[in-house]
Structure formats: structure tokens, C-alpha cells
mmCIF file of C-alpha atoms in Angstrom:
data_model
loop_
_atom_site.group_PDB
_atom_site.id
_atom_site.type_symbol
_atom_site.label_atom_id
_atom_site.label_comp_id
_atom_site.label_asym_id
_atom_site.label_seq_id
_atom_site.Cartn_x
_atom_site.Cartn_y
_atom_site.Cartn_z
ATOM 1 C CA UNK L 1 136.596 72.304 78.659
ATOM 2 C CA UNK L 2 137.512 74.581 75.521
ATOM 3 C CA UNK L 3 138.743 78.391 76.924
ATOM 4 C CA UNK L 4 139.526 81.248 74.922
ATOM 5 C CA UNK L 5 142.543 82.717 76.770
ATOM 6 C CA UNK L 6 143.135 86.685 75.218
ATOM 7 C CA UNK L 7 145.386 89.009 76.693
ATOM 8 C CA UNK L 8 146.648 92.827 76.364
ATOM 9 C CA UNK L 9 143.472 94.126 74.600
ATOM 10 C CA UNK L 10 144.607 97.847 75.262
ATOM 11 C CA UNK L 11 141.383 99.944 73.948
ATOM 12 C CA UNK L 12 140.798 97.861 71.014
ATOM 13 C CA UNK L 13 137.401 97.304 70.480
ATOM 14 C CA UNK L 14 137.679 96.644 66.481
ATOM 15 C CA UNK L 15 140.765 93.778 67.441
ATOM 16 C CA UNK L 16 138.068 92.614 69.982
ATOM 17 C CA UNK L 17 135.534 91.829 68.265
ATOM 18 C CA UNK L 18 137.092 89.937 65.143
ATOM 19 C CA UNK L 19 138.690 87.507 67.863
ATOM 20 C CA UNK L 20 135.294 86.892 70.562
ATOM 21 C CA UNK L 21 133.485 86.118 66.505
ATOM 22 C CA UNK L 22 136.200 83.161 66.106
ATOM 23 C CA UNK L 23 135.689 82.466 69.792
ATOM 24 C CA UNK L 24 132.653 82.203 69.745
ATOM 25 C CA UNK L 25 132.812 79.976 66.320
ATOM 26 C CA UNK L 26 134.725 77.932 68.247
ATOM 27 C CA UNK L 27 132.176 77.468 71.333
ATOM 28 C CA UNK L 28 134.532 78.718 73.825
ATOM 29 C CA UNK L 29 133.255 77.525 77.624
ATOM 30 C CA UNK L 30 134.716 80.996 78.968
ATOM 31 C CA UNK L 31 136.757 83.332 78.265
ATOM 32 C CA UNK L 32 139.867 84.409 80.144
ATOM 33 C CA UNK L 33 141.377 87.615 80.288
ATOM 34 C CA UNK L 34 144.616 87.731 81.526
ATOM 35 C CA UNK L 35 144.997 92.182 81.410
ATOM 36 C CA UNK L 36 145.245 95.480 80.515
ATOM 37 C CA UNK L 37 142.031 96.148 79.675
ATOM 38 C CA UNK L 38 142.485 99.372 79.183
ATOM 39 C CA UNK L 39 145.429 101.662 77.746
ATOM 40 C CA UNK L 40 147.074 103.133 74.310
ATOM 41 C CA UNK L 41 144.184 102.147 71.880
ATOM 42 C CA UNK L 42 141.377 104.791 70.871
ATOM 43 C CA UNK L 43 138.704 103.045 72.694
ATOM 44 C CA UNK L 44 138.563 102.938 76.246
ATOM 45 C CA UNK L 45 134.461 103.128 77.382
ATOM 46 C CA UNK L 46 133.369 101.075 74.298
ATOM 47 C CA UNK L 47 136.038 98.352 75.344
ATOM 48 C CA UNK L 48 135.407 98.083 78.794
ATOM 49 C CA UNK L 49 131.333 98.180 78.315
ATOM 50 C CA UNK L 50 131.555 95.450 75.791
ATOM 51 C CA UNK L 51 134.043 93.325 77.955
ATOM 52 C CA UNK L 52 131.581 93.540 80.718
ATOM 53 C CA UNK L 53 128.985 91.906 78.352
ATOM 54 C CA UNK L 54 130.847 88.693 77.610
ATOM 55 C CA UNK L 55 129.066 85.490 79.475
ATOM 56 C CA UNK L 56 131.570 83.364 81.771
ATOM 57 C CA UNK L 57 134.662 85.938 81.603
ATOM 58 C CA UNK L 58 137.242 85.191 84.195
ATOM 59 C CA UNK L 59 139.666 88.576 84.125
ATOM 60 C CA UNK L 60 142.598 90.016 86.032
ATOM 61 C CA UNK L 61 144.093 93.323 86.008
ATOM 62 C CA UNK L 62 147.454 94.736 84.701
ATOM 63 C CA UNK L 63 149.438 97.016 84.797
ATOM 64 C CA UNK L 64 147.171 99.596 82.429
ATOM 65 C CA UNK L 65 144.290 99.108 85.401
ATOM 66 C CA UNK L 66 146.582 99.584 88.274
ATOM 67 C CA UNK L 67 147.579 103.071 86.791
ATOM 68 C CA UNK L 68 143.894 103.640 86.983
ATOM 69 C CA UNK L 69 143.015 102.511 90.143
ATOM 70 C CA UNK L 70 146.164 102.828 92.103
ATOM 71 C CA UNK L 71 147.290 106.058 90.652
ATOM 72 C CA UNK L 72 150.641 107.090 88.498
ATOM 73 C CA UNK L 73 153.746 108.748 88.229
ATOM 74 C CA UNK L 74 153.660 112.814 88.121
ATOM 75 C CA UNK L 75 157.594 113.366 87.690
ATOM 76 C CA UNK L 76 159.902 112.261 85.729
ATOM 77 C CA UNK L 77 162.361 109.979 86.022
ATOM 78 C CA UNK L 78 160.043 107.108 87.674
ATOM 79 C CA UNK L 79 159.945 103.298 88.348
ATOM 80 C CA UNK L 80 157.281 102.893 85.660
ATOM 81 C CA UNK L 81 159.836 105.067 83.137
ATOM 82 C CA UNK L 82 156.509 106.745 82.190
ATOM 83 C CA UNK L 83 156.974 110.247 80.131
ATOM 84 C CA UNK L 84 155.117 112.879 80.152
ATOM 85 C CA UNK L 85 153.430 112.448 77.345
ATOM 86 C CA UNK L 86 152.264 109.064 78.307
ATOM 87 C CA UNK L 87 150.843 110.009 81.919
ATOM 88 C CA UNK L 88 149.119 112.873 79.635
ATOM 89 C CA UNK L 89 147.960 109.788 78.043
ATOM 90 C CA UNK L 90 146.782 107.561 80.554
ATOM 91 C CA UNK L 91 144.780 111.257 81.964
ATOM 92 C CA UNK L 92 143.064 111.416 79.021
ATOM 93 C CA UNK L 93 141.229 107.723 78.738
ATOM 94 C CA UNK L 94 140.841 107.920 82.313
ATOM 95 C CA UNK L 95 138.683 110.812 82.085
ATOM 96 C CA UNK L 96 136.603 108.756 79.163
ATOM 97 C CA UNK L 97 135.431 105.606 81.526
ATOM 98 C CA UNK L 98 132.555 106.210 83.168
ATOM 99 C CA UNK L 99 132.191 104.618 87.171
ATOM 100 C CA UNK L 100 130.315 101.494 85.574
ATOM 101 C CA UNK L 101 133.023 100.807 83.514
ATOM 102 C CA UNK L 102 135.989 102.002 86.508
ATOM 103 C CA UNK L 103 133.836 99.785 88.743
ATOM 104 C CA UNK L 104 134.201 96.524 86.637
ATOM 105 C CA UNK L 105 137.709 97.232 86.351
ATOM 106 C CA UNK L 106 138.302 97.515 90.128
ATOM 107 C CA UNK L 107 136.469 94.397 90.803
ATOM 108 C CA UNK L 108 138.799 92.798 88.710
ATOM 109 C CA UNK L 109 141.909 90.943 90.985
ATOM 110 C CA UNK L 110 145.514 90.588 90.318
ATOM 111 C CA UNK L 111 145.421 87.327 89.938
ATOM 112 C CA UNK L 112 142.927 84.428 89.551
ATOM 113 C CA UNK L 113 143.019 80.754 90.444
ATOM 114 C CA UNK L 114 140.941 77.832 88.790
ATOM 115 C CA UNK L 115 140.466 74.067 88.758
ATOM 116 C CA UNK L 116 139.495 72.469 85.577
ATOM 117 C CA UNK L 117 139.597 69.046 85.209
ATOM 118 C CA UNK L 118 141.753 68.410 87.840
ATOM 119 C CA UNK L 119 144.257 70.941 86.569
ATOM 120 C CA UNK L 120 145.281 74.148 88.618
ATOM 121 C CA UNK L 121 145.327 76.968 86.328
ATOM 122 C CA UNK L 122 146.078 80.414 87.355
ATOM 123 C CA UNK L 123 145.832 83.715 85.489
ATOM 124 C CA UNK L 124 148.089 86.848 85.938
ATOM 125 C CA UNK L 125 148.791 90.006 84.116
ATOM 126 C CA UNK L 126 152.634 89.477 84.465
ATOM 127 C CA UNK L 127 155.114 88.046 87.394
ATOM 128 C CA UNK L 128 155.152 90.438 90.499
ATOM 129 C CA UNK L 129 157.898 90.716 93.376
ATOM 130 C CA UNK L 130 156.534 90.603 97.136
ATOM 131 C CA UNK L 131 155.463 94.207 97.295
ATOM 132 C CA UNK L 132 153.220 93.552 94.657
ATOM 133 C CA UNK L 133 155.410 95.546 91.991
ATOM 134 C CA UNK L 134 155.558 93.860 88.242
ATOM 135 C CA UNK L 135 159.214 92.192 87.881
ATOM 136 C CA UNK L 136 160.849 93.186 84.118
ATOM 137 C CA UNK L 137 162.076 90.000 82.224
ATOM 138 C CA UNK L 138 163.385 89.310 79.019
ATOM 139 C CA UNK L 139 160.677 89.611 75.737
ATOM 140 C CA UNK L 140 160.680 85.776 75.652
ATOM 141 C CA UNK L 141 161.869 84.175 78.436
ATOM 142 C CA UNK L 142 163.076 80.974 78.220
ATOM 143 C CA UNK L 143 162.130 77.987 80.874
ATOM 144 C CA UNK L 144 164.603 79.191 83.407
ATOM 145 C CA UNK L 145 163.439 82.845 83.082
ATOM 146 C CA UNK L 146 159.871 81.571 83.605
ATOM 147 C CA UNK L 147 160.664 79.325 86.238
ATOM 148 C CA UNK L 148 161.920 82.269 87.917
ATOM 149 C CA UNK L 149 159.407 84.994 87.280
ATOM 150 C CA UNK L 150 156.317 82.437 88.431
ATOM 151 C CA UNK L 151 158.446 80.565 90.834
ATOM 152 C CA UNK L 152 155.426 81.467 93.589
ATOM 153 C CA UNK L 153 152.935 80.440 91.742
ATOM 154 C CA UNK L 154 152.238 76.796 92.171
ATOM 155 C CA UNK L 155 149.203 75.319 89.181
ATOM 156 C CA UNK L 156 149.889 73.308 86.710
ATOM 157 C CA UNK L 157 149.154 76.012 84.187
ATOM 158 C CA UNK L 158 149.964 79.513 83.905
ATOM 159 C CA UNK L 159 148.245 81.967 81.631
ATOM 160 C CA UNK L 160 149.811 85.550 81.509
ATOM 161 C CA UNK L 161 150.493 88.426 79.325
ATOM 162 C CA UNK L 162 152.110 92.113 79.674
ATOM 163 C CA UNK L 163 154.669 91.890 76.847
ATOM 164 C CA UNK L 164 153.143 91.544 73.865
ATOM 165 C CA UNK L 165 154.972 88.539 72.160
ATOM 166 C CA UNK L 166 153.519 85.201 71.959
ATOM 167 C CA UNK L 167 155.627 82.621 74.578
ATOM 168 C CA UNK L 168 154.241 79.687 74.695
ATOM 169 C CA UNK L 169 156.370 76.675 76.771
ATOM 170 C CA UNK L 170 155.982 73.164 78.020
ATOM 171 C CA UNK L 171 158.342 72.550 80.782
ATOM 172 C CA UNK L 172 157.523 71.321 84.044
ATOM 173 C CA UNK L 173 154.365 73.062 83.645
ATOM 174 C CA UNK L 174 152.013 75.132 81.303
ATOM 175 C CA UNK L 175 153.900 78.290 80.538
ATOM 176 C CA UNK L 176 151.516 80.432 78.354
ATOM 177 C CA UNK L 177 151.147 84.305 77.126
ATOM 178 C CA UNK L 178 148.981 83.851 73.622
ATOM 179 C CA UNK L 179 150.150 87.424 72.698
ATOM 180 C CA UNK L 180 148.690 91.019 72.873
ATOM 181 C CA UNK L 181 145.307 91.505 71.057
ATOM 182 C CA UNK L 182 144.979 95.018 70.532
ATOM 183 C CA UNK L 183 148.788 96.013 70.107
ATOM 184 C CA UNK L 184 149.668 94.049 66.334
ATOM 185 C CA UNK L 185 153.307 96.318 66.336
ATOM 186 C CA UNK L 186 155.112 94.629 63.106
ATOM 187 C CA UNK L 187 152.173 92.370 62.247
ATOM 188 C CA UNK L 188 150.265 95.383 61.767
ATOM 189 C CA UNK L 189 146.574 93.507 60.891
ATOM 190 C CA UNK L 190 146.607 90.314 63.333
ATOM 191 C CA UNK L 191 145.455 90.431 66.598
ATOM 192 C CA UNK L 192 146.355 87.339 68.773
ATOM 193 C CA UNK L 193 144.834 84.900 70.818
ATOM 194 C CA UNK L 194 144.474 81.623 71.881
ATOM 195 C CA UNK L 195 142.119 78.492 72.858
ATOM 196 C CA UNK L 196 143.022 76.120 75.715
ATOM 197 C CA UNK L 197 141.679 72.531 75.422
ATOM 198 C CA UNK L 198 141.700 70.887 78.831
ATOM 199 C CA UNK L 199 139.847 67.326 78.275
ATOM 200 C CA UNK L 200 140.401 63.853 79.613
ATOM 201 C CA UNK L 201 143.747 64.656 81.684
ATOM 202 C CA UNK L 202 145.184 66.266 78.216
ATOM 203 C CA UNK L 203 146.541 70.141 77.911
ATOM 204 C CA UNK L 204 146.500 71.673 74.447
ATOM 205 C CA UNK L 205 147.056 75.284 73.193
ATOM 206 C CA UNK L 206 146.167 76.385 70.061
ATOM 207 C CA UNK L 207 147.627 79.793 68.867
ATOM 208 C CA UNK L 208 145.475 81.939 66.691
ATOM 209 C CA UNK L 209 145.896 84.999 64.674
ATOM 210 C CA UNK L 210 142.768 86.874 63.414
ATOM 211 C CA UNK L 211 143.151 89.697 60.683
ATOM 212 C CA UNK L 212 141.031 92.844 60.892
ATOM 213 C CA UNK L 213 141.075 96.236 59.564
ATOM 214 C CA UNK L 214 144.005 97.929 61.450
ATOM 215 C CA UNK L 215 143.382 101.245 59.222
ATOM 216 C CA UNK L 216 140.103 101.549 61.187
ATOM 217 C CA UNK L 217 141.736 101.695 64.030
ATOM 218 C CA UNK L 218 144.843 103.754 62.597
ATOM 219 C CA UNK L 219 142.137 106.290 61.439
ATOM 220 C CA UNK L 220 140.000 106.215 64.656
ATOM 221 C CA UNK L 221 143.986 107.104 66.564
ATOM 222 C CA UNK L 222 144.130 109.995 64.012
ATOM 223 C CA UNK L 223 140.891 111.278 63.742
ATOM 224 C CA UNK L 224 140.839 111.964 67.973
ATOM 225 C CA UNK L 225 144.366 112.580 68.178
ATOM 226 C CA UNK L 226 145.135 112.249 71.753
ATOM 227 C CA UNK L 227 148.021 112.561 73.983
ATOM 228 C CA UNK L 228 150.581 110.408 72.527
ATOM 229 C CA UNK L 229 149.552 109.285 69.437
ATOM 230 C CA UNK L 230 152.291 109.464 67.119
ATOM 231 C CA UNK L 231 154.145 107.357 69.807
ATOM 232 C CA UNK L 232 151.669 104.719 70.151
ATOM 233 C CA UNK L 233 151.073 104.188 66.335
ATOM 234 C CA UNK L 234 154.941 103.898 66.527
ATOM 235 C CA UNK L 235 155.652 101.137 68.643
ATOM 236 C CA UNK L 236 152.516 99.479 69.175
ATOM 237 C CA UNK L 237 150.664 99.926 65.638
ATOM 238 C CA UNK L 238 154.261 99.655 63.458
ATOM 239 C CA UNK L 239 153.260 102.884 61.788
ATOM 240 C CA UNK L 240 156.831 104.462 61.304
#
């Protein structure tokens, strides 16, 4: 079975579509979703609606739909080390998703357990502590670190996401975060992904990077300037 794993989309619609095209090229069985939907990007309806179109998507929440559904900080200093400007953020695109769209989201679980092929493959936004709480960890853990962050989860493969950076590791099992879509940061124009061949008892993961028109997006941040924005082309766009 061929699966096109995609994480971290964050209100990129324009990211989205230049990497379900190579998907689909590629005759993806499903696609999995392994998070945050929603958040920082200029596009929070259109994403969502056209997530909710894809055939066979297996999704989880993150951290982005949890603020949504769950509710976020309103002071400052908090656990999430939100600002203000970023809660006035997250306030905004909440107030642009319609209940269709809120509705998908909330059917969505943390995490999501499959069997293909005799393999046990679970997805998850990020590793969580036993209040449910997401656990911080280096940018690219290491096999240790992993071990660590997943060490209650028991399949054979792991697909996750949350911090942006492609981590990909082989160790006593499938370690595997393909790297945010929708948030390029320093590779500006390449949105990240992945597809996960699991055929005749073999495991094999191959990265992808698909360029697309960043300035649209860039211009689509500017021409709405919301809460944040200077911020978000900042650190997640590497506009400096």
C-alpha cells in the first residue's frame, strides 16, 4: 500500500494543493494527516473545506485544533508561552471556520491506529505526557529522544509532526515526521511531504519537496493583514 503521509499544513491551501497534485501523480492509497490543520497561514475555511474533500484521509489533531476546540490561554505568561498577539491570532481564524468546517476538525482524534500489511502504524500530532499535554523535545531528536517521547506508543511505525523539521529514523522502529507543509521558514518555496511504501513485509519512506509560489501566499498574508503577521512571515515564511 502506497500512503501519502503530510503534516503541519497550517492554513495553506496554495502549499496544499501543489503536494495532493504529486500525490495524486503518485496514486497515493490514502492520505494521512498527522496535524494542525489549522493555524498561522492566511487560509483557514478554504483549507479545512478542501481537506474534508480528499477520498481515504486518515487525520489527527494538533496542537493548532486543540486551541480551537479545547480553548486557549487569556494571560500572559502561560504553559503554551502564547503572546498576545498570537491568541489575537488564533481569535481571528477561529472566527473564519464555519461549524462544517469546526465539526470536521472535532471529529478528528488525537491519535490514530492502523494495520497495513501486518504492520502497526500509528499517527500523532506530537508525543503527549499522561494528562494529555504535548511534551517539548529537541528540533531533531535523536533515537534516544524518540524512544523517549513515543515510549507508550507500541506499532511498528510512527508518523508524527509538530516541529516543522524533517526527522526521519530507523531504529527499532519507524520513526517518521516528513516535515511541515505549509510553514517552508528558510526554504521559503518547498513545502514537504512524504510517501510511505508498505509492500511485501518491506517499509520505505520517500521524502519529497514540492516548490510553489510562496509570494502568493506572502501576498495573500499581506493583503489581509491579520493579527500577527509580521511575526508569522518571520519565523515561519523566512521573510526577515
Amino acid at each position: 500500500m502506497k500512503l501519502g503521509v503530510i503534516t503541519d499544513i497550517h492554513n495553506n491551501l496554495i502549499a496544499l494543493k501543489a503536494v495532493l497534485e504529486r500525490l495524486n501523480q503518485a496514486e497515493c492509497d490514502k492520505i494521512i494527516c498527522c496535524g494542525d490543520i489549522i493555524g498561522i497561514g492566511p487560509c483557514p475555511e478554504e483549507t479545512v473545506q478542501y481537506m474534508m474533500q480528499i477520498p481515504n484521509l486518515i487525520a489527527v489533531r494538533g496542537n493548532h485544533e486543540r486551541y480551537l476546540l479545547e480553548g486557549m490561554p487569556n494571560e500572559y505568561p502561560n504553559e503554551e508561552n502564547m503572546g498576545f498577539e498570537e491568541m489575537k491570532h488564533h481569535k481571528w481564524e477561529h472566527h473564519l471556520l464555519s461549524e462544517e468546517s469546526t465539526a470536521f476538525l472535532e471529529s478528528l482524534p488525537y491519535k490514530t491506529d492502523i494495520t497495513i500489511e501486518g504492520f502497526d502504524v500509528s499517527v500523532i500530532h506530537y508525543c503527549m505526557d499522561s494528562d494529555g499535554h504535548y511534551i517539548n523535545y529537541k528540533i531533531n531528536p535523536a533515537e534516544d529522544d524518540l524512544r523517549k517521547m513515543f515510549a507508550n506508543v507500541k506499532s511498528d511505525i510512527i508518523l508524527y509532526g509538530h516541529n516543522h523539521s524533517r526527522n526521519i529514523c530507523k531504529g527499532d522502529k519507524f520513526y517518521i515526521n516528513v516535515g511541515s507543509l505549509g510553514c517552508p521558514a528558510r526554504d521559503k518555496n518547498l513545502a514537504r511531504a512524504g510517501i510511505l511504501n508498505i509492500e511485501k513485509g518491506n517499509v520505505k519512506i520517500q521524502p519529497i519537496d514540492i516548490e510553489y509560489d510562496v509570494n502568493e501566499v506572502i501576498h495573500l498574508i499581506d493583503e489581509i493583514n491579520y493579527p500577527d503577521a509580521d511575526n508569522i512571515k518571520k519565523y515561519f515564511y523566512g521573510i526577515w
